Amino acid sequence: MNQQHYPFSLKPLTYAYDALEPFIGQSTLHFHHDKHLQTYVDNLNKTLAPYPQLHNKTLEELLCNPDDIPADIRTAVQNNGGGVYNHQLYFASMHKSNSVENHPKGEIAAKIAECFGFYDVFKTKWKEAALGQFGSGYAWLVYDNAKLEILKTPNQNIPPIHCKKPLLLIDVWEHAYYLDYQNRRNAYIDSFFSVINWDKVEERFQFYTHQ
Ligand SMILES: [Fe+2]
């Protein structure tokens, strides 16, 4: 889906820094996008710079084929490449919402109903996964074998994306919410539901189901 390769660059947000308020504040977005994500991009480029044989590989190719990465930089590529991959998906998963009622629509809404029953059941299970991720990491909604699944990953790990196609994720590293919610991950997750860009999730779902 993502064809970018070395040198990687910081993709600008597609919304204003204050667009997600009051759910996610502009200071959080400035630090999270401009500092944390920029650092992952810079470190990934620095790690790859001396290895021209890796410069034409996409991020997904780098992350899905660890055996192709020289052992001395494998962990750095996985950590920083995962940081770039996860954050790009995360920031693109949100948008400005004027309502606390922000529901899925289209084919993904029908699939959520088929796999989870009511949207509220999905919300409860998603929240359990996001709260249950011990320490830093992510909770995901993925598509695999004609079904939706919720899963979680630690640190900057990604799901096995060759089979589990990412539709939606929430960053539960403290840097994603500490300025707005301090230790209350619970409140941050509740707010996240208000800014999910369901049009983007629908677009990803259709990409994977119609190809
Ligand atoms: Fe993050």
mmCIF file of C-alpha atoms and ligand atoms in Angstrom:
data_model
loop_
_atom_site.group_PDB
_atom_site.id
_atom_site.type_symbol
_atom_site.label_atom_id
_atom_site.label_comp_id
_atom_site.label_asym_id
_atom_site.label_seq_id
_atom_site.Cartn_x
_atom_site.Cartn_y
_atom_site.Cartn_z
ATOM 1 C CA MET A 1 0.000 0.000 0.000
ATOM 2 C CA ASN A 2 2.846 2.303 0.914
ATOM 3 C CA GLN A 3 5.532 2.558 -1.763
ATOM 4 C CA GLN A 4 7.917 5.018 -0.112
ATOM 5 C CA HIS A 5 11.536 3.973 0.397
ATOM 6 C CA TYR A 6 14.849 5.435 1.579
ATOM 7 C CA PRO A 7 15.294 8.288 2.280
ATOM 8 C CA PHE A 8 12.055 8.330 4.252
ATOM 9 C CA SER A 9 10.473 11.670 5.059
ATOM 10 C CA LEU A 10 7.973 13.033 7.534
ATOM 11 C CA LYS A 11 4.520 13.085 5.964
ATOM 12 C CA PRO A 12 2.634 16.210 7.063
ATOM 13 C CA LEU A 13 -0.603 15.805 8.949
ATOM 14 C CA THR A 14 -3.675 16.059 6.738
ATOM 15 C CA TYR A 15 -5.465 18.172 9.379
ATOM 16 C CA ALA A 16 -4.602 21.148 11.567
ATOM 17 C CA TYR A 17 -2.779 20.585 14.844
ATOM 18 C CA ASP A 18 -5.825 21.768 16.780
ATOM 19 C CA ALA A 19 -8.308 19.766 14.667
ATOM 20 C CA LEU A 20 -8.653 16.944 17.166
ATOM 21 C CA GLU A 21 -9.395 19.151 20.167
ATOM 22 C CA PRO A 22 -10.830 18.705 22.726
ATOM 23 C CA PHE A 23 -10.110 14.993 22.355
ATOM 24 C CA ILE A 24 -6.399 15.210 21.516
ATOM 25 C CA GLY A 25 -4.683 18.545 22.109
ATOM 26 C CA GLN A 26 -2.434 20.436 19.711
ATOM 27 C CA SER A 27 0.601 20.172 22.009
ATOM 28 C CA THR A 28 0.275 16.407 21.936
ATOM 29 C CA LEU A 29 0.088 16.415 18.142
ATOM 30 C CA HIS A 30 3.082 18.751 17.804
ATOM 31 C CA PHE A 31 5.269 16.604 20.043
ATOM 32 C CA HIS A 32 3.944 13.292 18.777
ATOM 33 C CA HIS A 33 4.146 14.036 15.057
ATOM 34 C CA ASP A 34 6.929 16.617 14.785
ATOM 35 C CA LYS A 35 9.265 15.186 17.435
ATOM 36 C CA HIS A 36 8.553 11.508 18.057
ATOM 37 C CA LEU A 37 7.734 10.507 14.485
ATOM 38 C CA GLN A 38 10.489 12.735 13.086
ATOM 39 C CA THR A 39 12.974 10.931 15.346
ATOM 40 C CA TYR A 40 11.883 7.531 14.034
ATOM 41 C CA VAL A 41 12.241 8.796 10.442
ATOM 42 C CA ASP A 42 15.701 10.268 11.117
ATOM 43 C CA ASN A 43 16.942 7.174 12.925
ATOM 44 C CA LEU A 44 15.630 4.869 10.208
ATOM 45 C CA ASN A 45 17.442 6.901 7.526
ATOM 46 C CA LYS A 46 20.630 7.028 9.600
ATOM 47 C CA THR A 47 20.495 3.264 10.097
ATOM 48 C CA LEU A 48 19.930 2.531 6.388
ATOM 49 C CA ALA A 49 22.374 5.107 4.980
ATOM 50 C CA PRO A 50 25.435 2.798 4.820
ATOM 51 C CA TYR A 51 23.403 -0.043 3.208
ATOM 52 C CA PRO A 52 22.600 0.931 -0.425
ATOM 53 C CA GLN A 53 21.256 -2.573 -1.122
ATOM 54 C CA LEU A 54 18.285 -1.666 1.115
ATOM 55 C CA HIS A 55 17.563 1.758 -0.368
ATOM 56 C CA ASN A 56 14.982 0.632 -2.932
ATOM 57 C CA LYS A 57 12.984 -1.477 -0.472
ATOM 58 C CA THR A 58 9.641 -0.185 0.733
ATOM 59 C CA LEU A 59 8.916 0.082 4.433
ATOM 60 C CA GLU A 60 6.677 -2.987 4.251
ATOM 61 C CA GLU A 61 9.396 -4.971 2.473
ATOM 62 C CA LEU A 62 11.926 -4.003 5.133
ATOM 63 C CA LEU A 63 9.601 -4.917 7.980
ATOM 64 C CA CYS A 64 8.211 -8.145 6.509
ATOM 65 C CA ASN A 65 11.565 -9.643 5.522
ATOM 66 C CA PRO A 66 13.860 -9.334 8.546
ATOM 67 C CA ASP A 67 16.138 -12.078 7.197
ATOM 68 C CA ASP A 68 17.111 -9.722 4.349
ATOM 69 C CA ILE A 69 18.382 -7.128 6.851
ATOM 70 C CA PRO A 70 21.987 -7.413 8.047
ATOM 71 C CA ALA A 71 22.006 -8.690 11.625
ATOM 72 C CA ASP A 72 23.811 -5.657 13.047
ATOM 73 C CA ILE A 73 20.997 -3.269 12.029
ATOM 74 C CA ARG A 74 18.013 -5.636 12.141
ATOM 75 C CA THR A 75 16.707 -4.487 15.522
ATOM 76 C CA ALA A 76 17.211 -0.803 14.670
ATOM 77 C CA VAL A 77 15.316 -1.211 11.375
ATOM 78 C CA GLN A 78 12.475 -3.067 13.099
ATOM 79 C CA ASN A 79 12.188 -0.519 15.924
ATOM 80 C CA ASN A 80 12.529 2.656 13.848
ATOM 81 C CA GLY A 81 10.842 1.293 10.732
ATOM 82 C CA GLY A 82 7.976 0.037 12.883
ATOM 83 C CA GLY A 83 7.824 3.482 14.503
ATOM 84 C CA VAL A 84 7.445 5.115 11.081
ATOM 85 C CA TYR A 85 4.948 2.551 9.789
ATOM 86 C CA ASN A 86 2.749 2.561 12.894
ATOM 87 C CA HIS A 87 2.705 6.328 13.323
ATOM 88 C CA GLN A 88 1.889 7.036 9.683
ATOM 89 C CA LEU A 89 -1.078 4.686 9.930
ATOM 90 C CA TYR A 90 -2.111 6.130 13.287
ATOM 91 C CA PHE A 91 -2.087 9.800 12.249
ATOM 92 C CA ALA A 92 -3.969 8.927 9.051
ATOM 93 C CA SER A 93 -6.572 7.072 11.122
ATOM 94 C CA MET A 94 -7.842 10.277 12.740
ATOM 95 C CA HIS A 95 -9.651 13.376 11.551
ATOM 96 C CA LYS A 96 -11.575 16.343 12.834
ATOM 97 C CA SER A 97 -14.891 15.295 14.274
ATOM 98 C CA ASN A 98 -17.536 17.631 15.576
ATOM 99 C CA SER A 99 -19.468 14.993 17.374
ATOM 100 C CA VAL A 100 -18.896 12.434 20.097
ATOM 101 C CA GLU A 101 -21.083 10.194 17.910
ATOM 102 C CA ASN A 102 -18.609 9.054 15.305
ATOM 103 C CA HIS A 103 -19.643 5.722 13.861
ATOM 104 C CA PRO A 104 -18.370 3.478 11.055
ATOM 105 C CA LYS A 105 -20.300 3.474 7.794
ATOM 106 C CA GLY A 106 -20.347 1.588 4.539
ATOM 107 C CA GLU A 107 -18.909 -1.896 4.096
ATOM 108 C CA ILE A 108 -16.733 -1.745 7.217
ATOM 109 C CA ALA A 109 -19.815 -0.970 9.319
ATOM 110 C CA ALA A 110 -21.531 -4.062 7.910
ATOM 111 C CA LYS A 111 -18.433 -6.175 8.577
ATOM 112 C CA ILE A 112 -18.165 -4.917 12.164
ATOM 113 C CA ALA A 113 -21.837 -5.822 12.655
ATOM 114 C CA GLU A 114 -21.195 -9.284 11.179
ATOM 115 C CA CYS A 115 -18.078 -9.977 13.263
ATOM 116 C CA PHE A 116 -18.884 -8.254 16.552
ATOM 117 C CA GLY A 117 -22.633 -7.690 16.556
ATOM 118 C CA PHE A 118 -23.262 -4.163 17.781
ATOM 119 C CA TYR A 119 -20.716 -1.363 17.346
ATOM 120 C CA ASP A 120 -20.639 -1.023 21.139
ATOM 121 C CA VAL A 121 -19.421 -4.631 21.415
ATOM 122 C CA PHE A 122 -16.547 -3.778 19.072
ATOM 123 C CA LYS A 123 -15.792 -0.673 21.155
ATOM 124 C CA THR A 124 -15.681 -2.682 24.365
ATOM 125 C CA LYS A 125 -13.351 -5.330 22.908
ATOM 126 C CA TRP A 126 -11.112 -2.720 21.269
ATOM 127 C CA LYS A 127 -10.885 -0.797 24.540
ATOM 128 C CA GLU A 128 -10.028 -3.984 26.458
ATOM 129 C CA ALA A 129 -7.170 -4.653 24.035
ATOM 130 C CA ALA A 130 -5.874 -1.066 24.216
ATOM 131 C CA LEU A 131 -6.073 -1.019 28.021
ATOM 132 C CA GLY A 132 -4.627 -4.507 28.273
ATOM 133 C CA GLN A 133 -1.468 -3.751 26.297
ATOM 134 C CA PHE A 134 1.073 -3.778 29.135
ATOM 135 C CA GLY A 135 3.426 -0.832 28.741
ATOM 136 C CA SER A 136 3.918 0.769 25.340
ATOM 137 C CA GLY A 137 2.352 -0.509 22.134
ATOM 138 C CA TYR A 138 -0.762 -0.525 19.990
ATOM 139 C CA ALA A 139 -4.208 -2.088 19.658
ATOM 140 C CA TRP A 140 -5.319 -2.979 16.131
ATOM 141 C CA LEU A 141 -8.296 -3.824 14.022
ATOM 142 C CA VAL A 142 -7.097 -6.123 11.227
ATOM 143 C CA TYR A 143 -8.672 -8.030 8.359
ATOM 144 C CA ASP A 144 -7.680 -11.661 7.876
ATOM 145 C CA ASN A 145 -9.341 -14.492 6.010
ATOM 146 C CA ALA A 146 -12.668 -12.677 5.523
ATOM 147 C CA LYS A 147 -12.882 -11.776 9.223
ATOM 148 C CA LEU A 148 -12.080 -8.812 11.433
ATOM 149 C CA GLU A 149 -9.822 -9.332 14.438
ATOM 150 C CA ILE A 150 -8.635 -7.162 17.301
ATOM 151 C CA LEU A 151 -5.082 -7.655 18.457
ATOM 152 C CA LYS A 152 -2.333 -5.799 20.253
ATOM 153 C CA THR A 153 1.415 -5.414 19.725
ATOM 154 C CA PRO A 154 4.147 -4.218 22.126
ATOM 155 C CA ASN A 155 6.629 -1.405 21.491
ATOM 156 C CA GLN A 156 6.876 -0.609 17.736
ATOM 157 C CA ASN A 157 6.098 -4.149 16.599
ATOM 158 C CA ILE A 158 3.704 -4.507 13.693
ATOM 159 C CA PRO A 159 1.164 -7.303 13.164
ATOM 160 C CA PRO A 160 2.036 -10.043 10.635
ATOM 161 C CA ILE A 161 0.799 -7.778 7.836
ATOM 162 C CA HIS A 162 1.296 -10.350 5.070
ATOM 163 C CA CYS A 163 -1.937 -11.934 6.354
ATOM 164 C CA LYS A 164 -3.416 -9.566 8.954
ATOM 165 C CA LYS A 165 -4.178 -6.385 7.041
ATOM 166 C CA PRO A 166 -4.219 -3.257 9.236
ATOM 167 C CA LEU A 167 -7.435 -1.237 9.181
ATOM 168 C CA LEU A 168 -7.173 0.828 12.372
ATOM 169 C CA LEU A 169 -4.796 1.243 15.296
ATOM 170 C CA ILE A 170 -4.451 3.227 18.498
ATOM 171 C CA ASP A 171 -1.093 4.266 19.881
ATOM 172 C CA VAL A 172 -1.039 3.603 23.638
ATOM 173 C CA TRP A 173 2.495 4.794 24.291
ATOM 174 C CA GLU A 174 2.262 7.394 27.069
ATOM 175 C CA HIS A 175 3.544 10.078 24.656
ATOM 176 C CA ALA A 176 0.233 9.723 22.770
ATOM 177 C CA TYR A 177 -1.855 10.892 25.715
ATOM 178 C CA TYR A 178 0.151 12.025 28.725
ATOM 179 C CA LEU A 179 -0.101 15.783 28.067
ATOM 180 C CA ASP A 180 -3.894 15.553 27.756
ATOM 181 C CA TYR A 181 -4.795 12.726 30.119
ATOM 182 C CA GLN A 182 -1.681 12.055 32.262
ATOM 183 C CA ASN A 183 -1.989 8.425 33.417
ATOM 184 C CA ARG A 184 -5.638 8.019 32.301
ATOM 185 C CA ARG A 185 -5.228 5.782 29.257
ATOM 186 C CA ASN A 186 -8.861 4.851 29.762
ATOM 187 C CA ALA A 187 -10.058 8.421 29.070
ATOM 188 C CA TYR A 188 -7.753 8.752 26.044
ATOM 189 C CA ILE A 189 -9.166 5.579 24.487
ATOM 190 C CA ASP A 190 -12.718 6.823 25.044
ATOM 191 C CA SER A 191 -11.798 10.091 23.292
ATOM 192 C CA PHE A 192 -10.114 8.302 20.407
ATOM 193 C CA PHE A 193 -13.478 6.904 19.284
ATOM 194 C CA SER A 194 -14.569 10.497 18.571
ATOM 195 C CA VAL A 195 -11.729 11.175 16.118
ATOM 196 C CA ILE A 196 -11.490 7.891 14.199
ATOM 197 C CA ASN A 197 -11.523 8.590 10.467
ATOM 198 C CA TRP A 198 -13.977 5.868 9.451
ATOM 199 C CA ASP A 199 -13.794 6.975 5.802
ATOM 200 C CA LYS A 200 -10.099 6.064 5.851
ATOM 201 C CA VAL A 201 -10.829 2.730 7.554
ATOM 202 C CA GLU A 202 -13.463 2.040 4.875
ATOM 203 C CA GLU A 203 -10.934 2.913 2.159
ATOM 204 C CA ARG A 204 -8.396 0.443 3.636
ATOM 205 C CA PHE A 205 -11.070 -2.239 4.018
ATOM 206 C CA GLN A 206 -12.190 -1.863 0.411
ATOM 207 C CA PHE A 207 -8.570 -1.944 -0.783
ATOM 208 C CA TYR A 208 -8.024 -5.313 0.865
ATOM 209 C CA THR A 209 -11.407 -6.843 0.034
ATOM 210 C CA HIS A 210 -11.666 -5.716 -3.601
ATOM 211 C CA GLN A 211 -8.136 -6.527 -4.767
HETATM 212 FE FE FE B 1 3.493 7.293 19.264
#
